[in-house]
Short mmCIF file of C-alpha atoms and ligand atoms in Angstrom, two decimals:
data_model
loop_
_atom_site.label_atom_id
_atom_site.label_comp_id
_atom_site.label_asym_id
_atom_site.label_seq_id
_atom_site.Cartn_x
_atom_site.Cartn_y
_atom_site.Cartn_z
CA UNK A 994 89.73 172.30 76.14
CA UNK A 995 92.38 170.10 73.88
CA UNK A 996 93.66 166.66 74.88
CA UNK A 997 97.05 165.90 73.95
CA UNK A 998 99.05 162.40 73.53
CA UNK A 999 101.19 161.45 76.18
CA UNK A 1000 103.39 160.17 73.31
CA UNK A 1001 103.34 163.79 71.26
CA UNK A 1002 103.20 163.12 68.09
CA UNK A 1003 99.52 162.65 67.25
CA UNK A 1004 97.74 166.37 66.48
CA UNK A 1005 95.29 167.42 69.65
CA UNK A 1006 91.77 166.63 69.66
CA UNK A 1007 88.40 168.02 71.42
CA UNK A 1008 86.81 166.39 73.92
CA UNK A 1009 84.38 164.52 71.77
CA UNK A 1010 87.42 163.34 69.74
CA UNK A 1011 89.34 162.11 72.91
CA UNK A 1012 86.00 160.96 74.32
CA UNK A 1013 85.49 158.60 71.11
CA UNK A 1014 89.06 157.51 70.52
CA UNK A 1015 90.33 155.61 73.74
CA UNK A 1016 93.78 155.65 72.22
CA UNK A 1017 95.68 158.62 70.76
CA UNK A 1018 96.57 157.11 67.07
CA UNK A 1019 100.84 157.40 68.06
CA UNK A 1020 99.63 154.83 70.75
CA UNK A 1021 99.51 157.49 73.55
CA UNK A 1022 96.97 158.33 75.94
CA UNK A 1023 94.77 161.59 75.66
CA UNK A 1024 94.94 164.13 78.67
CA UNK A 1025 94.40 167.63 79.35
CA UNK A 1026 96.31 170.18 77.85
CA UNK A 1027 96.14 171.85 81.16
CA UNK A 1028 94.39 170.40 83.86
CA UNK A 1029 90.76 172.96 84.80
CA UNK A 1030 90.87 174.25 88.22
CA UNK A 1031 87.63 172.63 89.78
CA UNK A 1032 85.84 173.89 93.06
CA UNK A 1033 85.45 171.29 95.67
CA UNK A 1034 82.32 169.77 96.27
CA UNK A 1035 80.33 171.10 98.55
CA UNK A 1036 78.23 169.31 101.34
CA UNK A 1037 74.96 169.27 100.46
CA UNK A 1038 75.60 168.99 96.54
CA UNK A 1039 74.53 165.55 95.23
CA UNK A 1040 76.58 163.47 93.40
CA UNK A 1041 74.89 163.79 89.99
CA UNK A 1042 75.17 167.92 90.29
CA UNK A 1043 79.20 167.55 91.47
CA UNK A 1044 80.01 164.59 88.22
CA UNK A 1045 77.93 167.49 85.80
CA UNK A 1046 80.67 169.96 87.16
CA UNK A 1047 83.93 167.93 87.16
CA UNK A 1048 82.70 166.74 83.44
CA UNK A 1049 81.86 170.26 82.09
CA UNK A 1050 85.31 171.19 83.20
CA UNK A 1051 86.49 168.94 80.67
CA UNK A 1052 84.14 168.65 77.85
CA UNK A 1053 84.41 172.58 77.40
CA UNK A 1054 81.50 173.98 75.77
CA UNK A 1055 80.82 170.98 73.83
CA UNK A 1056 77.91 169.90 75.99
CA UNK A 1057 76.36 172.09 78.62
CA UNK A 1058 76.15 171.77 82.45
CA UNK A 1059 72.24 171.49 81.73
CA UNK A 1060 72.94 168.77 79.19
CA UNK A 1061 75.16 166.64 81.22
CA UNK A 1062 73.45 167.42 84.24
CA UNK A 1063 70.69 164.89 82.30
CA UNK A 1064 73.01 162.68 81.40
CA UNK A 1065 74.15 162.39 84.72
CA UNK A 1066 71.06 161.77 86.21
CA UNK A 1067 69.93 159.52 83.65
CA UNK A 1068 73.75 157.77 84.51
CA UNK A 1069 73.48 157.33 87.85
CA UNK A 1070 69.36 156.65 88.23
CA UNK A 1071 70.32 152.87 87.54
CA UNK A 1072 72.40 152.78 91.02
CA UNK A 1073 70.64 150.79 93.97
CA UNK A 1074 72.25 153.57 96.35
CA UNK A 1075 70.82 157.04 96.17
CA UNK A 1076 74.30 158.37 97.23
CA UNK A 1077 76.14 156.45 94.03
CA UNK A 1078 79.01 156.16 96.39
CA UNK A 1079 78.27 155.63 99.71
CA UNK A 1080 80.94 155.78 102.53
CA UNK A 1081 80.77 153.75 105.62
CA UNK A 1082 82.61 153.65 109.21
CA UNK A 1083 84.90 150.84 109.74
CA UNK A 1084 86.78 152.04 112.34
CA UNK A 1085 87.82 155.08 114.23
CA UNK A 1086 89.52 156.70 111.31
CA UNK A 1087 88.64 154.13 108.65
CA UNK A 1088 86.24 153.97 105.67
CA UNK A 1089 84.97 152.33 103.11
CA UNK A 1090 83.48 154.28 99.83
CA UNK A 1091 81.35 151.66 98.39
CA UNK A 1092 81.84 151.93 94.63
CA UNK A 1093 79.86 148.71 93.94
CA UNK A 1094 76.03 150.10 93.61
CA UNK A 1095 75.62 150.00 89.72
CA UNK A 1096 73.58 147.50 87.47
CA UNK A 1097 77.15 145.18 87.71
CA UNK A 1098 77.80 145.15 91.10
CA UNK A 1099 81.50 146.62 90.28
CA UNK A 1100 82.95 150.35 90.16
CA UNK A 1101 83.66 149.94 86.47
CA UNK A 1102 79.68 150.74 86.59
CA UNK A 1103 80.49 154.74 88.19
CA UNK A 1104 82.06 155.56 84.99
CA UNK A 1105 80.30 153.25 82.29
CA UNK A 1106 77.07 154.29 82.78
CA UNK A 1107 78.52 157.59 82.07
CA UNK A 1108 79.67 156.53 79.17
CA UNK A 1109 77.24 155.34 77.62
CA UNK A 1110 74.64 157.91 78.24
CA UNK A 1111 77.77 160.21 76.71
CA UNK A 1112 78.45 157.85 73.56
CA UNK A 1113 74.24 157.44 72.74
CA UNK A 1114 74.09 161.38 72.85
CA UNK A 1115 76.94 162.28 71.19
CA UNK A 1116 76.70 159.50 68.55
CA UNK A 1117 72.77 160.45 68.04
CA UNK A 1118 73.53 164.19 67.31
CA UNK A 1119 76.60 163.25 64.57
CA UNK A 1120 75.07 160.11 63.35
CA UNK A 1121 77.99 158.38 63.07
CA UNK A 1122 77.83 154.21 64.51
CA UNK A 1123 81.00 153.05 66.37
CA UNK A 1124 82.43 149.67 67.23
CA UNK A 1125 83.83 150.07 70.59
CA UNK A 1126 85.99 147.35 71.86
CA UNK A 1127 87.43 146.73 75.45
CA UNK A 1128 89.79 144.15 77.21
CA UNK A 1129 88.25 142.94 80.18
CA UNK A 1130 90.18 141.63 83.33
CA UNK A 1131 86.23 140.47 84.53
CA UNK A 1132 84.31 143.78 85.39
CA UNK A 1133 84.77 146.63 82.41
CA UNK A 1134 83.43 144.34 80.40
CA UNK A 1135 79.85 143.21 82.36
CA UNK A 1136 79.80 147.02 82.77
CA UNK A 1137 80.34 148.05 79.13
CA UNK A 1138 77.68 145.30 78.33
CA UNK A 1139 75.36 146.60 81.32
CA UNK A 1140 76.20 150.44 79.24
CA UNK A 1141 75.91 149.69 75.72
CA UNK A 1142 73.38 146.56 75.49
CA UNK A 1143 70.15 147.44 72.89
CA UNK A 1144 72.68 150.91 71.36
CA UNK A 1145 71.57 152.10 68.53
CA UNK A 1146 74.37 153.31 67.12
CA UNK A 1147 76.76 151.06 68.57
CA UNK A 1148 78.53 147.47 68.52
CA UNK A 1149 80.10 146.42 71.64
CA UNK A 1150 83.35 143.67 70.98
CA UNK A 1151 84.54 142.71 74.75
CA UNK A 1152 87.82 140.41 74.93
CA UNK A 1153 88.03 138.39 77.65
CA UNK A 1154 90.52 135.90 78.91
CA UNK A 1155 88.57 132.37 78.79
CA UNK A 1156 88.13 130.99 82.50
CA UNK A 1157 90.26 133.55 83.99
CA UNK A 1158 87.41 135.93 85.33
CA UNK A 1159 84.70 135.39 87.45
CA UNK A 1160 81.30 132.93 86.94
CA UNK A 1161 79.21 135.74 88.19
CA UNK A 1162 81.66 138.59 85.99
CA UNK A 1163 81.18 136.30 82.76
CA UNK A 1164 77.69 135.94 83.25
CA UNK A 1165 77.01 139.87 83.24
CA UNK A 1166 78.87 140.22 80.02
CA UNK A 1167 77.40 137.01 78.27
CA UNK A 1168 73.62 137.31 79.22
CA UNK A 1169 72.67 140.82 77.54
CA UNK A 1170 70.82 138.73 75.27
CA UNK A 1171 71.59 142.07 72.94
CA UNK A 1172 72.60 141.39 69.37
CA UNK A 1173 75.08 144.55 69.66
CA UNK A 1174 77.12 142.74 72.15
CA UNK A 1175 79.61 140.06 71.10
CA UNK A 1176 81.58 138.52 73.61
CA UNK A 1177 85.39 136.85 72.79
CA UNK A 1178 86.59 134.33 75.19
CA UNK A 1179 90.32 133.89 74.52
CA UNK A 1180 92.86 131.92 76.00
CA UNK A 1181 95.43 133.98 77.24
CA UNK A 1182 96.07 136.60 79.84
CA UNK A 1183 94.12 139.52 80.38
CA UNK A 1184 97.79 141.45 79.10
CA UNK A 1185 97.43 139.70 75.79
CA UNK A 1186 93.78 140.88 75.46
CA UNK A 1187 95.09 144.02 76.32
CA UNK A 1188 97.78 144.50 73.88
CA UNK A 1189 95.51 143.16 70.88
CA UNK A 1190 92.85 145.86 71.40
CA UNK A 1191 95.89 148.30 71.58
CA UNK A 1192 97.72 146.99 68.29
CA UNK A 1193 93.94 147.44 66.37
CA UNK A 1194 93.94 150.96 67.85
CA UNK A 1195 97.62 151.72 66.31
CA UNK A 1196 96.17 150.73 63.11
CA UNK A 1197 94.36 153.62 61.26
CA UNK A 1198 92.87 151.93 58.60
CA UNK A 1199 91.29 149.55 60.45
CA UNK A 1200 90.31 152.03 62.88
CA UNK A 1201 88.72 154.00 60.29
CA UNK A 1202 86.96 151.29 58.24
CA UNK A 1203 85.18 149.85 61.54
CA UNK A 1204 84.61 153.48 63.37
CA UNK A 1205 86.72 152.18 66.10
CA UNK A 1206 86.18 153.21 70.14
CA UNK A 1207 87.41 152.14 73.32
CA UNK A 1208 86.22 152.61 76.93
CA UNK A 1209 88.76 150.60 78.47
CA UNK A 1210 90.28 153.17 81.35
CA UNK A 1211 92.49 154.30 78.28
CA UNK A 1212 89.47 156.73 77.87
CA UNK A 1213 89.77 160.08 79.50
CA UNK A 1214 85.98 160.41 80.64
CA UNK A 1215 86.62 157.18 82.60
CA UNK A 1216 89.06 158.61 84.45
CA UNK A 1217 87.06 162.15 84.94
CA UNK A 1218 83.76 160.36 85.84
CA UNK A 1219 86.23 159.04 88.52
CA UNK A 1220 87.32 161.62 90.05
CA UNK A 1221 83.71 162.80 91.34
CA UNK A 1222 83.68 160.33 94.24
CA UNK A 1223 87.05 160.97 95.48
CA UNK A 1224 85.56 164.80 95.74
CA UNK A 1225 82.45 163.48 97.14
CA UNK A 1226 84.01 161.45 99.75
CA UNK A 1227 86.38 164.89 100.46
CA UNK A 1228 83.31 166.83 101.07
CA UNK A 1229 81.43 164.08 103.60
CA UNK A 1230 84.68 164.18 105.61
CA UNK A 1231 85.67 167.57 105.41
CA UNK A 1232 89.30 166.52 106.47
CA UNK A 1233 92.81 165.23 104.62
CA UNK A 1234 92.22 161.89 103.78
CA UNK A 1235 94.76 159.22 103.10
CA UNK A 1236 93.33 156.71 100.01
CA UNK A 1237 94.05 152.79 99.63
CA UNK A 1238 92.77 151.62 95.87
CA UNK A 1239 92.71 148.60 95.30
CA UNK A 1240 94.82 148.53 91.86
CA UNK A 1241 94.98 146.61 88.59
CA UNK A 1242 94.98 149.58 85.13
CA UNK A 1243 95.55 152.07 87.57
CA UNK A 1244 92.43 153.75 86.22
CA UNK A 1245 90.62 154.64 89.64
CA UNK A 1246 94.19 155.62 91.42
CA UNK A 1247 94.64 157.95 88.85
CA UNK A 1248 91.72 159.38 89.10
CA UNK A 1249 92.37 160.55 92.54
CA UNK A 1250 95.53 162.18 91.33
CA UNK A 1251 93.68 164.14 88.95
CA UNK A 1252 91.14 165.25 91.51
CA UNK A 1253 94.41 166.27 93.73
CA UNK A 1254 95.43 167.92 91.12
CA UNK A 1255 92.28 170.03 90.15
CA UNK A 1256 92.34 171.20 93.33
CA UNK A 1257 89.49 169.47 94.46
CA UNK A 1258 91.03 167.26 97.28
CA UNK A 1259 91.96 169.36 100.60
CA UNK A 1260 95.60 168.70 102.35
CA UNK A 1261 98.20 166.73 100.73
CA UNK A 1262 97.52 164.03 98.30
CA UNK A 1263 97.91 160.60 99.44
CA UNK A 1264 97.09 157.49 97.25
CA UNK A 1265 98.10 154.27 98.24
CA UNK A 1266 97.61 151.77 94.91
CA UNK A 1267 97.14 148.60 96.48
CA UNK A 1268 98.24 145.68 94.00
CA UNK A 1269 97.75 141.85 94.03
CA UNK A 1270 100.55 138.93 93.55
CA UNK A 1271 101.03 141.14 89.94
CA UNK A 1272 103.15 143.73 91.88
CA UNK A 1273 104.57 145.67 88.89
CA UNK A 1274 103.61 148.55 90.11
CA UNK A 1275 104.93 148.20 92.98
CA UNK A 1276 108.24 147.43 91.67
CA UNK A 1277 108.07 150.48 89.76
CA UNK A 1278 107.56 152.73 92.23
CA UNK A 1279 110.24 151.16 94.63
CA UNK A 1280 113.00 150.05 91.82
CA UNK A 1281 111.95 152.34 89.28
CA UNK A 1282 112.06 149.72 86.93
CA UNK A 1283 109.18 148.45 84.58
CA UNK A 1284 109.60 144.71 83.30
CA UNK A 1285 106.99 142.47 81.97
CA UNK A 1286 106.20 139.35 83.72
CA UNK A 1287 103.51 136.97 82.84
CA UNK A 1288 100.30 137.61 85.21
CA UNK A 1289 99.77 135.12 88.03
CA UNK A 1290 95.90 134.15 88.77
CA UNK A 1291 94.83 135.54 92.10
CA UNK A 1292 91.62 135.57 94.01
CA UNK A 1293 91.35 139.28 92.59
CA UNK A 1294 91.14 138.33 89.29
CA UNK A 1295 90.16 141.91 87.98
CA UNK A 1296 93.50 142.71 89.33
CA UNK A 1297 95.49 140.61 87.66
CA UNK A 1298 97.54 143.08 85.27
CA UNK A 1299 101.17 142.91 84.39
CA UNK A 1300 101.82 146.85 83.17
CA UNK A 1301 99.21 148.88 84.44
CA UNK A 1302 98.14 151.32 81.33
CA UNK A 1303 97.81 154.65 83.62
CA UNK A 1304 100.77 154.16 84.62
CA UNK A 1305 101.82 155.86 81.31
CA UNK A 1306 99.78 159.10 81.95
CA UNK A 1307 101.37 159.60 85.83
CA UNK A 1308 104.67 158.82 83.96
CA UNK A 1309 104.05 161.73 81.85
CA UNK A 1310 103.00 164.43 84.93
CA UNK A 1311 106.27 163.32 86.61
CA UNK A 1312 108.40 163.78 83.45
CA UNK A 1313 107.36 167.04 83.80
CA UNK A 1314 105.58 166.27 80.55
CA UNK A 1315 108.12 165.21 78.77
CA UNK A 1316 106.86 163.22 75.84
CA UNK A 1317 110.12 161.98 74.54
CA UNK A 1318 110.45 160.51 78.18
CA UNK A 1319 107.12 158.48 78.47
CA UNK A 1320 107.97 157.62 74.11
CA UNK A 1321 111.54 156.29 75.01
CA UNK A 1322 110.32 154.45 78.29
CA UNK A 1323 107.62 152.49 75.89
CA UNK A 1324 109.51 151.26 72.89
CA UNK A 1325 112.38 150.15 75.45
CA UNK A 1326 109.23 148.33 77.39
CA UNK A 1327 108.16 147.01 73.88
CA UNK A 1328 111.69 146.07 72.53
CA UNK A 1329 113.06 144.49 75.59
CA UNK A 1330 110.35 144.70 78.12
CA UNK A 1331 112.35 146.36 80.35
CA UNK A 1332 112.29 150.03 80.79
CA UNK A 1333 114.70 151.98 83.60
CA UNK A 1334 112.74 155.33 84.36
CA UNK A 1335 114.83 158.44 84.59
CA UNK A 1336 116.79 159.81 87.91
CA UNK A 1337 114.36 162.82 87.41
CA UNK A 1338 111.24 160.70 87.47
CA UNK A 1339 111.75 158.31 90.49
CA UNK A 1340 112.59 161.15 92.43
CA UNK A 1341 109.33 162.54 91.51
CA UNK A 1342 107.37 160.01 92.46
CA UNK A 1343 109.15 159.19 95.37
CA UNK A 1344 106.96 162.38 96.77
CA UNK A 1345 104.27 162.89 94.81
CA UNK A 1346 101.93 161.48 97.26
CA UNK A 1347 101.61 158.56 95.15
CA UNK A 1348 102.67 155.04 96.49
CA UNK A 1349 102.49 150.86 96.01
CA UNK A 1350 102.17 148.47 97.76
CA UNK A 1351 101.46 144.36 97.29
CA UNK A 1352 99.47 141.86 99.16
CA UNK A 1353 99.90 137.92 98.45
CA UNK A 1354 96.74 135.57 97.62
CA UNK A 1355 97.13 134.39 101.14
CA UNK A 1356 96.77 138.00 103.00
CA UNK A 1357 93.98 138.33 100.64
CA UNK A 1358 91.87 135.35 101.74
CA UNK A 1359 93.33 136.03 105.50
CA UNK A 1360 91.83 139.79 105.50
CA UNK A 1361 88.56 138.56 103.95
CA UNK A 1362 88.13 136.15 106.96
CA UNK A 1363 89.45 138.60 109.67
CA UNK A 1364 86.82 141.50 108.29
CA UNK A 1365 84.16 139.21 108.72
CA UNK A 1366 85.09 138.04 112.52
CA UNK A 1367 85.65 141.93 113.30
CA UNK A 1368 82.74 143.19 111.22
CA UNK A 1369 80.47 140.71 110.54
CA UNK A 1370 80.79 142.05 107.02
CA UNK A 1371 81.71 140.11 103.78
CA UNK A 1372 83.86 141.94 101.48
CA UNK A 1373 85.13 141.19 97.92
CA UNK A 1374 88.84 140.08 96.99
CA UNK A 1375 89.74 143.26 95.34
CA UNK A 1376 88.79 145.50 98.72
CA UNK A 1377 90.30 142.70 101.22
CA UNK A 1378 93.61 144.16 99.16
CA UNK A 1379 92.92 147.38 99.82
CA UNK A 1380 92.35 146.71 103.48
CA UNK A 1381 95.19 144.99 104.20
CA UNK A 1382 97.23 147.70 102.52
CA UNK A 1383 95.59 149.94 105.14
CA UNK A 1384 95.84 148.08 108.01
CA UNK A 1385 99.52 148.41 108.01
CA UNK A 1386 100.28 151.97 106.95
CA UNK A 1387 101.61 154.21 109.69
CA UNK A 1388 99.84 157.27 111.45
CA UNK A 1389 96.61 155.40 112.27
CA UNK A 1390 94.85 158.35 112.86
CA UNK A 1391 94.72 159.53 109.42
CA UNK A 1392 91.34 159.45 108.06
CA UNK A 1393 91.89 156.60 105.68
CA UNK A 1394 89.48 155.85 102.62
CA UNK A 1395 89.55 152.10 101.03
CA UNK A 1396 87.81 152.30 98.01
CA UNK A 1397 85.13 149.64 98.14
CA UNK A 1398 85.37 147.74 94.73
CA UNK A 1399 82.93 145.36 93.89
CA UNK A 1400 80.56 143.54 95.60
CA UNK A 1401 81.24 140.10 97.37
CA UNK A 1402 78.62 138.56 95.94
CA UNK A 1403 80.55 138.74 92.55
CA UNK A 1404 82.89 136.46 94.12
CA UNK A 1405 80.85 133.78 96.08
CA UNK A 1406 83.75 131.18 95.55
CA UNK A 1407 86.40 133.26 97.20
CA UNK A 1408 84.02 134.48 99.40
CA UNK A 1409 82.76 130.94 100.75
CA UNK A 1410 86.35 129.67 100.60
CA UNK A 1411 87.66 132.24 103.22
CA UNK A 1412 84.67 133.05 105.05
CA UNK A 1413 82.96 129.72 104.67
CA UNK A 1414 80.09 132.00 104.39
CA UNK A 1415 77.69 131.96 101.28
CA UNK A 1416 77.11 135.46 99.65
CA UNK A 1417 74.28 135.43 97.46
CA UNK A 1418 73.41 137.87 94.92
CA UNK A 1419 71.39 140.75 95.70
CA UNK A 1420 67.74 140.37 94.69
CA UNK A 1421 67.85 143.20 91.74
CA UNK A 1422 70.21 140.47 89.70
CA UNK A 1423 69.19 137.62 90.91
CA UNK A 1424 67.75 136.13 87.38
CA UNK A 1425 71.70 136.58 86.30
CA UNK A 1426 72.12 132.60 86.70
CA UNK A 1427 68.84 131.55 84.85
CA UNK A 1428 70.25 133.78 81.54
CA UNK A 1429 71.51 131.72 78.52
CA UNK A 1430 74.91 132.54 78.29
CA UNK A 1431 76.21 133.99 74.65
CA UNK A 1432 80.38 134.17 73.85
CA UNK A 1433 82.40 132.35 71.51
CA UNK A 1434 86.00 130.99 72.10
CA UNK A 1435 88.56 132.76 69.71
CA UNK A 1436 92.16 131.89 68.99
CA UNK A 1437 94.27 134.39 71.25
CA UNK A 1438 96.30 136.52 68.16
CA UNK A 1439 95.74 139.74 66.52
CA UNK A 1440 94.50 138.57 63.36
CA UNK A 1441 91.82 136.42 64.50
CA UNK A 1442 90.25 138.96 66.48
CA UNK A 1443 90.66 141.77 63.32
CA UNK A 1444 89.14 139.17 61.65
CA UNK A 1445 86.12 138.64 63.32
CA UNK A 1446 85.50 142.35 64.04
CA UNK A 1447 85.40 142.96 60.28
CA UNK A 1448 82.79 140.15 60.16
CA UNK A 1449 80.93 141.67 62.97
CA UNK A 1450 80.94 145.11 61.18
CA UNK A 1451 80.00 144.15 57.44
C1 PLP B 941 89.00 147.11 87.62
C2 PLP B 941 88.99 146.77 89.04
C3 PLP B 941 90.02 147.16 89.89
C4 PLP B 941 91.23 147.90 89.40
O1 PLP B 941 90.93 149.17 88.91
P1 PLP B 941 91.97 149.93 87.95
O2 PLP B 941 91.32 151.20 87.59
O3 PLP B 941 92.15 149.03 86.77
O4 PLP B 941 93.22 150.08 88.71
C5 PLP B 941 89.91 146.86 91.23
N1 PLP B 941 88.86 146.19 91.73
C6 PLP B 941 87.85 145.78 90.94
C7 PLP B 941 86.73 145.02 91.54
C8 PLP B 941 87.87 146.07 89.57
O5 PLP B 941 86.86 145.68 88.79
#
């Protein structure tokens, strides 16, 4: 199996190559040269034995099903929940798929756990030691620390921007106490983050001299390590199922159009992204325009992304893979930051199944409190916009999946503030708050960061 750039000019690599890069070096995005044809899961399989299947369809015969059947395990033995990804009954034709079971309390956990079982063994059998970097809008980051903490052959550089995440988010990135992990506070957007770790990756030197990496959901296996709970959650309901995802990179969305499109998903594919007050995506789907605005703090602060980087990999499906189309769209977003998407392409996605839609900070805090009265449950930010998305699609008899985010207790501010309830943290992290906290402030351009990754490296 090759990966190719969405961009097409950068050769094609394996699967250990596209696992290792994050970005293609033209400043695409890896994917399949053709996407596998994957059986369904089947009731009764567990979710270790169905992410072992979905990943040897894409890692080829560079590791076996035996192999990552271990890795796997060894993944998905730190969830709380035996299941991984639980799904629960909220109403007559509603669920939630809880996502939020890993060490971090977010999904970001499903597929970096993954990853770094997948990085220690394939970086142990080369012996080759990586820097891997990632932009954090709150949880990829406490994930990739949760992942990567104590790796031998790994440093771990997270960027995050200063007081725009999370107390309980920082603290899981800051409190590793590992001496691999350096944390960058910087004060900007998460965007600006963002498009730093991107301009390092478009520069090859640097990338070479520091053994660059990223696992921001840029990396393939992120998105295939995703795509075994939407087959999961298929298999426990044995019906067509209509998803909400709560949406910021468009990482998990995509994921589910990738399952649809391995043919593991039954009945038509339906994914509704559900986006905060930063309704880009929205815009795009409905205007077919993509413009950068500044991102607006919400009380879904891991949501709070301008241009949503998957965007560019659905982009290149509907162009019919059209390179030229996905390279022409980004340099007129990065001249102008404007970009009007081809006739060809919004009428694509006007019925590919895929669809937007946005919910304002005050719907958020309004579904939060109106779960709890109905439920008696507390749910986080991120799922209250997923919820509310749901709540007011049509046909309420389709089964409809909300994908389950994170866990309220990450957010005990928001939570408190529109429940007036107090969600504490589950006893398995309780210590989090006791932790000294490590992370040093850094002036928000590219060459202060470069700078102090060279440090960091020797
Ligand atoms: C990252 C994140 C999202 C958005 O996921 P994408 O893959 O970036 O679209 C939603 N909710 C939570 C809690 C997250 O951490």
């Amino acid at each position: 199996m090759k990966y190719i750039s969405t961009r097409g000019q950068s050769e094609p690599v394996d699967f250990v190559g596209a696992c290792l890069a994050g970005l293609a070096p033209d400043g695409g995005l890896y994917v399949p040269e053709t996407f596998p044809s994957i059986a369904p899961a089947k009731p009764g399989e567990t979710y270790t034995q169905v992410a072992a299947r979905i990943l040897s369809a894409f890692a080829g015969d560079t590791l076996s099903l035996d192999e990552l059947e271990g890795l796997c395990e060894k993944a998905y033995g730190t969830f709380a929940h035996q299941s991984v990804a639980p799904l629960t009954q909220t109403g007559p034709a509603s669920w939630q798929l809880e996502l939020h079971h890993g060490p971090t309390l977010a999904f970001k956990d499903v597929a970096m756990q993954l990853i770094g079982q997948l990085y220690d063994h394939l970086l142990a059998k080369t012996g080759q030691r990586m820097t891997i970097m990632c932009a954090t809008s709150g949880d990829t980051g406490g994930a990739a620390a949760a992942a990567f903490a104590g790796a031998k052959n790994a440093n771990l550089v997270i960027l995050h921007p200063f007081e725009r995440i999370s107390p309980v988010q920082r603290l899981f990135m800051t409190t590793t106490g590992a001496e691999n992990v350096f944390n960058l506070a910087l004060d900007s957007d998460f965007d600006t983050c963002q498009t730093i770790v991107k301009s390092l990756f478009s520069d090859r030197d640097f990338v070479t001299r520091v053994g660059l990496s990223g696992v921001n959901s840029i990396n393939w296996v992120r998105i295939a390590a995703q795509m075994v709970y939407y087959a999961t959650a298929q298999a426990a309901l044995a019906q067509p199922i209509r998803f909400v995802v709560p949406s910021g990179n468009m990482g998990d969305a995509l994921a589910g159009y990738v399952a649809a499109r391995c043919g593991m998903l039954t009945g038509g594919l339906e994914i509704v992204c559900a986006v905060n007050e930063n309704d880009s995506l929205a815009r795009i789907f409905n205007t077919g325009v993509m413009a950068r605005e500044a991102a607006v703090s919400t009380p879904s602060p891991a949501m709070d992304i301008s241009i949503p980087s998957n965007f560019e990999r659905l982009l290149f499906e509907l162009s019919g893979r059209d390179s030229d189309v996905v390279r022409s769209a980004y340099n007129s977003f990065a001249q102008s930051g404007e970009a009007v998407l081809p006739e060809n392409v919004t009428s694509r996605l006007a019925c590919s199944g895929m669809k937007a839609a946005s919910v304002s900070n005050l719907d958020t805090m309004a579904e939060m409190k109106r779960v709890e009265a109905e439920t008696g449950w507390l749910i986080c930010p991120h799922t209250a916009v997923g919820t509310h998305v749901a709540r007011s699609l049509p046909k309420a008899d389709v089964a409809t999946v909300v994908l389950a985010t994170a866990s309220p207790a990450k957010f005990p501010e928001t939570v408190l503030e529109a429940t007036g309830r107090d969600c504490p943290l589950p006893d398995r992290v309780k210590g989090l708050r006791d932790q000294e906290e490590v992370f040093e402030r850094i002036e928000p351009n590219l060459g202060a960061v470069r700078a102090r990754v060279e440090e960091i490296t020797g």
